Coordinates of N, CA and C in Angstrom, one line a residue:
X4 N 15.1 29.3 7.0 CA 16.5 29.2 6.6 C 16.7 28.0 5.7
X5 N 17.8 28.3 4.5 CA 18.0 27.0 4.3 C 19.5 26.9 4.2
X6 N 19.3 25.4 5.6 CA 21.0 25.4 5.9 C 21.5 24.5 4.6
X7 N 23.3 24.9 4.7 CA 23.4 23.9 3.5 C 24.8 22.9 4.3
X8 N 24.2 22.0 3.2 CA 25.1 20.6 4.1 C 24.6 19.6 5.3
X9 N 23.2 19.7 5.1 CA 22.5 19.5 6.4 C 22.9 17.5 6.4
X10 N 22.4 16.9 7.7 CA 22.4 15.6 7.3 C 21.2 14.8 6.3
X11 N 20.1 15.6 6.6 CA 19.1 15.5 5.5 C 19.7 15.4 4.1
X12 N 20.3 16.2 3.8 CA 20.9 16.3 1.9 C 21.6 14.8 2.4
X13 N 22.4 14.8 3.2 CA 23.6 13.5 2.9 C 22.9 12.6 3.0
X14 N 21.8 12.2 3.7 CA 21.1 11.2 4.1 C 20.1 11.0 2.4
X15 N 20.0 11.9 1.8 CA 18.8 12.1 0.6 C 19.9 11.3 -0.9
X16 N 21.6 11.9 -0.3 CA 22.5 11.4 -1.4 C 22.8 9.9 -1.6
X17 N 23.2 9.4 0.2 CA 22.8 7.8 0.1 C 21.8 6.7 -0.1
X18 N 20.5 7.7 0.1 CA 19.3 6.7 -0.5 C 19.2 7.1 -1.5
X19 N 19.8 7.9 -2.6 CA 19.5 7.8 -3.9 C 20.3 6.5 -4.1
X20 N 22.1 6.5 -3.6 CA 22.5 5.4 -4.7 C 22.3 4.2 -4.2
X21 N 21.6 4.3 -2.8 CA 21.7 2.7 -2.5 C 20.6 2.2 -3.2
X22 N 19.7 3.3 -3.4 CA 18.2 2.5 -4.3 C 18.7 2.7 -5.7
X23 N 19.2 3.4 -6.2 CA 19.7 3.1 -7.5 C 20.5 1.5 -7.8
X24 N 21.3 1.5 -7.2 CA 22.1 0.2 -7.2 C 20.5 -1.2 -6.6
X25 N 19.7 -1.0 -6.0 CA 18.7 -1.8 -5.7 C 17.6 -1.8 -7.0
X26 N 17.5 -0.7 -7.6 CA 16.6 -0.7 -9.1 C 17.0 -1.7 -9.7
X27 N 18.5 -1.2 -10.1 CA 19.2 -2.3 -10.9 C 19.1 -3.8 -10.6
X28 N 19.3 -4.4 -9.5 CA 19.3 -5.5 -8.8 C 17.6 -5.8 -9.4
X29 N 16.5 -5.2 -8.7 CA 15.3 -5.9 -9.4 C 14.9 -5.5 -11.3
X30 N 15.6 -5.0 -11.8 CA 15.5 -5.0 -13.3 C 16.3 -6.3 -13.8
X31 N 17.2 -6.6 -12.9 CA 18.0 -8.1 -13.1 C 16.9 -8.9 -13.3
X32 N 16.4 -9.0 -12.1 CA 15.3 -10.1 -12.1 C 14.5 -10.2 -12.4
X33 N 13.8 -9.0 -13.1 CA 12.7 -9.2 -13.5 C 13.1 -9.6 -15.4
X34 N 14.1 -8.6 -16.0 CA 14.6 -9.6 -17.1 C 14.9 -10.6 -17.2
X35 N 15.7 -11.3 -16.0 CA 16.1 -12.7 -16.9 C 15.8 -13.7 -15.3
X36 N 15.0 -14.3 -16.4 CA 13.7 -15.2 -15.5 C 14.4 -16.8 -15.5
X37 N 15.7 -16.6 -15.5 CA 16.2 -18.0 -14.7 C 17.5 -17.6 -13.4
X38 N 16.7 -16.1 -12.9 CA 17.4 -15.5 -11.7 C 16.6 -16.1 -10.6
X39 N 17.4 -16.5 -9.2 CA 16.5 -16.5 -8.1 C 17.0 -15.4 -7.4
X40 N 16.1 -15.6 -6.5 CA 16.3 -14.2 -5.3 C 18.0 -14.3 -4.6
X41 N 18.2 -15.0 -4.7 CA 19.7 -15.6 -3.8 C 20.9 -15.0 -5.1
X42 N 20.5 -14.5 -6.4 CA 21.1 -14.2 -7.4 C 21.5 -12.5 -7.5
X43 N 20.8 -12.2 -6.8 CA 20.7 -10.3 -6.8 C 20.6 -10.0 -5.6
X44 N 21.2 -8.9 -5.6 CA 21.8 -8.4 -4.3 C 20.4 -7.7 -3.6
X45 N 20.2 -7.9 -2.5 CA 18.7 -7.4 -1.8 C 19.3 -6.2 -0.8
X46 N 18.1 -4.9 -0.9 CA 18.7 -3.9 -0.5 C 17.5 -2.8 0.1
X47 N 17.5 -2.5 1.5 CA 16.0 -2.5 1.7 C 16.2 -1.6 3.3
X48 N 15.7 -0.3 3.5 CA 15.7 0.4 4.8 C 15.2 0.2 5.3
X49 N 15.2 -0.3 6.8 CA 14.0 -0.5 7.4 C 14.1 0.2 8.6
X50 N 15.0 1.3 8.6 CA 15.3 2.1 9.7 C 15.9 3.2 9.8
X51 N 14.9 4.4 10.4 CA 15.5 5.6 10.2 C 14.9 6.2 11.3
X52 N 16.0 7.2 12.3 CA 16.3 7.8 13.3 C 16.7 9.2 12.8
X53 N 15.9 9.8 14.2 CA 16.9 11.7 13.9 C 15.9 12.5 14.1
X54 N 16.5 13.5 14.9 CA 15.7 15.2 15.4 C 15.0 14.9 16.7
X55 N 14.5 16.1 17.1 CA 14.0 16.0 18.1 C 12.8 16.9 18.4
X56 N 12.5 17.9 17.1 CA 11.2 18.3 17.0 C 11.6 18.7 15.1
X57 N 9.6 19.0 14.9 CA 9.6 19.8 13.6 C 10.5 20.7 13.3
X58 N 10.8 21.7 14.2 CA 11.5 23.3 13.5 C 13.1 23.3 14.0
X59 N 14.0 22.2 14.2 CA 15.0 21.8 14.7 C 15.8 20.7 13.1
X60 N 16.9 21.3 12.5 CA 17.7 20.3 12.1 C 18.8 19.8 12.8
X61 N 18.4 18.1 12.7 CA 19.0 17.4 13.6 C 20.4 17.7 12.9
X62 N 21.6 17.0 13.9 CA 23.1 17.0 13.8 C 23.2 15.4 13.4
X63 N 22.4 14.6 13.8 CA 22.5 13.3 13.1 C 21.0 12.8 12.8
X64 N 21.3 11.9 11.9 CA 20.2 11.1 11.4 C 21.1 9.4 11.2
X65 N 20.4 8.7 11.7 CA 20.4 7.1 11.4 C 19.2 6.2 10.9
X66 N 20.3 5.6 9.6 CA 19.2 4.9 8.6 C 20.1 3.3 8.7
X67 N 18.9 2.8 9.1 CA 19.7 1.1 8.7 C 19.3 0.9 7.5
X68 N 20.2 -0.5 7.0 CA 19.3 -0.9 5.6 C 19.7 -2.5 5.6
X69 N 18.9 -3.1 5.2 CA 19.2 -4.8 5.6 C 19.6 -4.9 3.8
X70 N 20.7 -5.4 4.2 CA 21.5 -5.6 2.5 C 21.7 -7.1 2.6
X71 N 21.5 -8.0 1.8 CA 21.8 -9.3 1.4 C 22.6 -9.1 -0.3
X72 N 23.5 -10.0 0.0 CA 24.5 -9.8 -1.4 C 24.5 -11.3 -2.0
X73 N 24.0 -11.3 -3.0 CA 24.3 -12.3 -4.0 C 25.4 -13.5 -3.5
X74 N 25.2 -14.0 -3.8 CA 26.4 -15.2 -3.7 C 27.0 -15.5 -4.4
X75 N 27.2 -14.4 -5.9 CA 28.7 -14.0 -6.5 C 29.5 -12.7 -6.5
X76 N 28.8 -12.2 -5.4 CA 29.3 -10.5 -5.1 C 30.6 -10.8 -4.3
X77 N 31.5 -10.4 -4.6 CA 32.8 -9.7 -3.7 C 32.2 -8.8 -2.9
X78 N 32.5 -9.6 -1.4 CA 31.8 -8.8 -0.3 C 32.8 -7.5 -0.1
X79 N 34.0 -7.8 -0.1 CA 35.0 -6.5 -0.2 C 34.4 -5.3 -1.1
X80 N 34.7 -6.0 -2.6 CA 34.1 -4.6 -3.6 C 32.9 -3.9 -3.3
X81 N 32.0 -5.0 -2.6 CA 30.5 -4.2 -2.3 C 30.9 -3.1 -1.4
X82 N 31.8 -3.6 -0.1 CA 32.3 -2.7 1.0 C 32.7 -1.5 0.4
X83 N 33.9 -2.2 -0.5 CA 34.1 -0.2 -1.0 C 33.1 0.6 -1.8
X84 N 32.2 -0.3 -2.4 CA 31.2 0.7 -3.3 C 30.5 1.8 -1.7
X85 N 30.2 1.1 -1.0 CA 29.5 1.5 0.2 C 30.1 2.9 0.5
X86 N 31.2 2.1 1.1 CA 32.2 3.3 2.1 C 32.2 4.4 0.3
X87 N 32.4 4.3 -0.6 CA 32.5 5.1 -1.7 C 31.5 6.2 -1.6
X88 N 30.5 5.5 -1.8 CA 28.9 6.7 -1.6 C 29.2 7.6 0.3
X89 N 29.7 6.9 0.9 CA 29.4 7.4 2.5 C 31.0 8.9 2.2
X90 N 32.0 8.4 2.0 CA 33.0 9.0 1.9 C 33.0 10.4 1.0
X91 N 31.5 10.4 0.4 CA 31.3 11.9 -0.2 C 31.1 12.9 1.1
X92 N 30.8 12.6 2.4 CA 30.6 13.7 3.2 C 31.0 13.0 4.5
X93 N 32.1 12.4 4.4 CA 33.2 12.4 5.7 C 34.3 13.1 5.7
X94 N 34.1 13.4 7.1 CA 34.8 14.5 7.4 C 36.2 14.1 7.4

């Protein structure tokens, strides 16, 4: 079967933009070499939950991601960029 709308796709749409928005963050730094780490937003999964066998699509899936934000980021704007990417598939 292929179901559509699964949490798999939604889960596949937010690690595209959060790693998109993290590319960018290390293309910062790797161009301009009077950046430190504390200058670019750090953005990084280190956790992912869901299902309960191979031939079963789960109803949830959970992904953490340890985000560190710059120390000239508007922690607000970052929020709505967030909730922006998640609010494609809230109900």
């Amino acid at each position: 079967m292929l179901h559509k709308n699964t949490v798999g796709e939604k889960l596949n749409y937010i690690l595209n933009k959060l790693f998109e928005f993290r590319q960018h963050e290390v293309d910062r730094l790797d161009r301009d070499k009077s950046l430190l780490l504390g200058d670019v937003t750090t953005i990084n999964l280190t956790f992912v939950k869901g299902g309960v066998q191979s031939n079963v699509v789960p109803p949830v899936i959970e992904a953490v991601f340890d985000m560190r934000l710059a120390l000239n980021v508007d922690h607000d704007a970052f929020d709505r960029l967030v909730r922006k990417y998640i609010s494609k598939y809230m109900v």
